PDB file of C-alpha atoms in Angstrom:
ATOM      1  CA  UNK A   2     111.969  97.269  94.287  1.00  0.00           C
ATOM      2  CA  UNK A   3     113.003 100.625  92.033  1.00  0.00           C
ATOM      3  CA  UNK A   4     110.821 103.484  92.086  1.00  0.00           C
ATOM      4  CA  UNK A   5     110.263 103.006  88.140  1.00  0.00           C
ATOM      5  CA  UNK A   6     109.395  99.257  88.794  1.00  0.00           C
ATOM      6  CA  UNK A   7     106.433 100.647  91.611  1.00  0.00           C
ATOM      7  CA  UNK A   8     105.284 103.097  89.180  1.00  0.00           C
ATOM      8  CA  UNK A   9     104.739 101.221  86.502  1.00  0.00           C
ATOM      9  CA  UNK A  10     102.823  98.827  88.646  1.00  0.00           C
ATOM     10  CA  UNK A  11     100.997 101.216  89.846  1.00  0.00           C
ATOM     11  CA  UNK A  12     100.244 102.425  86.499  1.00  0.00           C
ATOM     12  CA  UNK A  13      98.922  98.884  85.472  1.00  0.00           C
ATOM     13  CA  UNK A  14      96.996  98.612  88.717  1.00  0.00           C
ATOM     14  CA  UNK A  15      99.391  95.422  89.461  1.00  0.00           C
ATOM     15  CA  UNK A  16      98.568  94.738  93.576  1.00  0.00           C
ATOM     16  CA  UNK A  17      97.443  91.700  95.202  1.00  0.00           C
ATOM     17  CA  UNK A  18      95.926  91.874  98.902  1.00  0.00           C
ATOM     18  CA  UNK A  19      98.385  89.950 100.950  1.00  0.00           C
ATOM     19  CA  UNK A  20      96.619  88.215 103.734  1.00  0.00           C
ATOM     20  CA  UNK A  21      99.067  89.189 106.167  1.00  0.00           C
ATOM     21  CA  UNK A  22      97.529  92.368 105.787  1.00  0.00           C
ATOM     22  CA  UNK A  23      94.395  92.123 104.628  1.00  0.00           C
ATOM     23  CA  UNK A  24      92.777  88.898 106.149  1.00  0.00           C
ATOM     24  CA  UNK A  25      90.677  90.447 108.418  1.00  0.00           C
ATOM     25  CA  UNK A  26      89.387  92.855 105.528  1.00  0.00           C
ATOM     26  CA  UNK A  27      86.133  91.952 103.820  1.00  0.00           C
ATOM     27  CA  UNK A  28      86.070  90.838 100.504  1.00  0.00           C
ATOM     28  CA  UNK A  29      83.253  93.822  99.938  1.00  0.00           C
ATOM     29  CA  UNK A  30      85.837  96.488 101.008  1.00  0.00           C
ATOM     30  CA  UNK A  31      88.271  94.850  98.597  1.00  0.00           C
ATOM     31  CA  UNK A  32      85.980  94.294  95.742  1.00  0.00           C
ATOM     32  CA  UNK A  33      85.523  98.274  96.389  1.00  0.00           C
ATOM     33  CA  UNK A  34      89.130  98.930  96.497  1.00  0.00           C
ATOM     34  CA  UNK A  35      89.690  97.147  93.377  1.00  0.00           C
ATOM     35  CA  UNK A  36      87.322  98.775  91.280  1.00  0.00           C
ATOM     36  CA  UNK A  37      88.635 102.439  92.718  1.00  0.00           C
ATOM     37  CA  UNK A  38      91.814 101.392  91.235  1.00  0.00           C
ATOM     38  CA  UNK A  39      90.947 100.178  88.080  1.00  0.00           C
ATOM     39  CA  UNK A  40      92.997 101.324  85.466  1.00  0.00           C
ATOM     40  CA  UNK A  41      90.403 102.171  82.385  1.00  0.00           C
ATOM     41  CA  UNK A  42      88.306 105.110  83.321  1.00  0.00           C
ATOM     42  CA  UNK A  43      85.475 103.950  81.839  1.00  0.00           C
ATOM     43  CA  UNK A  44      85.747 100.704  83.859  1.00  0.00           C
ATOM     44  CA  UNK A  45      86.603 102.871  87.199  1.00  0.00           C
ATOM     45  CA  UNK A  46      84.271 103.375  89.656  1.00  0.00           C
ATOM     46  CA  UNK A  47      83.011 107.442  89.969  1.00  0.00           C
ATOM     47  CA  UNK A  48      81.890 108.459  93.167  1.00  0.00           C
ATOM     48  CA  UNK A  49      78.469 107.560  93.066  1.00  0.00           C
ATOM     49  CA  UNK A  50      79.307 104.076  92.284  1.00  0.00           C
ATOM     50  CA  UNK A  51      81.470 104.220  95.065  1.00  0.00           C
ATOM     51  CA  UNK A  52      79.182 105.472  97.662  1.00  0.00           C
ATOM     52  CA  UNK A  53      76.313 102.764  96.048  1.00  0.00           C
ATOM     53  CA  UNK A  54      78.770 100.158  97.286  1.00  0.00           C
ATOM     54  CA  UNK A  55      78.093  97.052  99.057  1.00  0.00           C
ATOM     55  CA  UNK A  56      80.494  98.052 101.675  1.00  0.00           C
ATOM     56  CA  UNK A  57      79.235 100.944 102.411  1.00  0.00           C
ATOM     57  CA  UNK A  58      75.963  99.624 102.840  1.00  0.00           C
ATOM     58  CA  UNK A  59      77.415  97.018 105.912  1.00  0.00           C
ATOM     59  CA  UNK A  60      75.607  97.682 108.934  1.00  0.00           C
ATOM     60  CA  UNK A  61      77.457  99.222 111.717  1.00  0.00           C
ATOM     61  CA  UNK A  62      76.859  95.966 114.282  1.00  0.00           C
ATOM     62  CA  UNK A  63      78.632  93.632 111.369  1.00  0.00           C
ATOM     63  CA  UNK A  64      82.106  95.926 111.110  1.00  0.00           C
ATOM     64  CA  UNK A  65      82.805  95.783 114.726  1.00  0.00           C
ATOM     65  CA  UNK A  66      83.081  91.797 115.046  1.00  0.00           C
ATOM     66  CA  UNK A  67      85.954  92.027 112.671  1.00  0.00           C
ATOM     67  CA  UNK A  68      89.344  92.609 114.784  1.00  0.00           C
ATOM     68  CA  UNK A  69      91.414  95.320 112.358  1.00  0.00           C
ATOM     69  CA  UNK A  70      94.104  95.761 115.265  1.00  0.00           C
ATOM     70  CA  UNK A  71      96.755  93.825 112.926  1.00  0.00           C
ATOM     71  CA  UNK A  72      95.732  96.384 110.580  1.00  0.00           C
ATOM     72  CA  UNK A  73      96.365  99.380 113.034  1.00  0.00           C
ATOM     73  CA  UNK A  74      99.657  98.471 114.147  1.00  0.00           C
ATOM     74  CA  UNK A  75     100.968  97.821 110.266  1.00  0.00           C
ATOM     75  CA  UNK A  76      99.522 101.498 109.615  1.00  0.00           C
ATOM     76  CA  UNK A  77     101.540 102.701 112.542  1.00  0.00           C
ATOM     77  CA  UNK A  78     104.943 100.939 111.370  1.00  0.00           C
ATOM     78  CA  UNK A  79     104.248 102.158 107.780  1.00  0.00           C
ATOM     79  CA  UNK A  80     103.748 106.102 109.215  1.00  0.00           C
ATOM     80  CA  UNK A  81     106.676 105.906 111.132  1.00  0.00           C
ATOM     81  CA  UNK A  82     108.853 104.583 107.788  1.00  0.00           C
ATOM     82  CA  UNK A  83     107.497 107.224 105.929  1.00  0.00           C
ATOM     83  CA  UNK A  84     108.367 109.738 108.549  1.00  0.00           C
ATOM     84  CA  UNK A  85     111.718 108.811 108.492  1.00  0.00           C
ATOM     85  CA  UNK A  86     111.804 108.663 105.220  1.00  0.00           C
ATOM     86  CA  UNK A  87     110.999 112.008 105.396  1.00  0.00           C
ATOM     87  CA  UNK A  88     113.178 113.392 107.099  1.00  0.00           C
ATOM     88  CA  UNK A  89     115.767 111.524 105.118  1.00  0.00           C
ATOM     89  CA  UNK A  90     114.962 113.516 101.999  1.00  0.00           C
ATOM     90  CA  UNK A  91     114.662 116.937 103.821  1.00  0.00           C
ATOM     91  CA  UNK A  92     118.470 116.335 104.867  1.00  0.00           C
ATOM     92  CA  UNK A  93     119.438 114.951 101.787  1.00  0.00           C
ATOM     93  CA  UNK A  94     117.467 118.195  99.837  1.00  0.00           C
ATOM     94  CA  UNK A  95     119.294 120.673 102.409  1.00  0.00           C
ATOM     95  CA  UNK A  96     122.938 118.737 101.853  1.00  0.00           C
ATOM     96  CA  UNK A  97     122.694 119.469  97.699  1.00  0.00           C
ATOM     97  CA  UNK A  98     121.636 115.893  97.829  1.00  0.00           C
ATOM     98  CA  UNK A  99     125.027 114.273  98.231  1.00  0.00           C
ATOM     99  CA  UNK A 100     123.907 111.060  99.196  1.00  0.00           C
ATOM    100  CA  UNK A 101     121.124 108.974  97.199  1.00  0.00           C
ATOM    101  CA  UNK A 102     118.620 106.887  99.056  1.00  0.00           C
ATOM    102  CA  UNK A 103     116.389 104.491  96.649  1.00  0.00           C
TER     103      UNK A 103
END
């Protein structure tokens, strides 16, 4: 995918929860996320709204049945891309960008 395609869905708040990531991830912390990224500030959730959220209301005893450690090792991969990806640039930056990575 091009940077200008991920933008502009970004910009249109075009994102789906795949449930190879996110099937162990309760529909209240996803009903959260989605209104944080609602496009139309008026339609947005502030910060209020967010802290008066169901999910942050789950008790303590109810989050720790729910195995996340798919989650931790995808967050681990993802860190290590960017990273890389990182490092990439700051070669490619101290080169006078010679080479083009999309």
């Amino acid at each position: 995918e091009t940077h200008r395609g991920l933008f502009r869905k970004i910009r249109a708040a075009d994102f789906t929860f795949h449930d190879v990531y996110w099937k162990n991830v309760s529909l209240a912390a996803k009903q959260l996320i989605t209104n944080l990224l609602t496009v139309d500030p008026e339609d947005r959730f502030n910060a209020l709204e967010a802290l008066d959220s169901e999910w942050l209301e789950i008790r303590e005893e109810n989050l720790s049945v729910r195995d996340l450690s798919g989650s931790i090792s995808e967050l681990k991969s993802f860190k290590a891309k960017t990273k890389l990806k990182s490092a990439v640039t700051a070669v490619m930056f101290t080169m006078g960008n010679k080479f083009k990575v999309d």
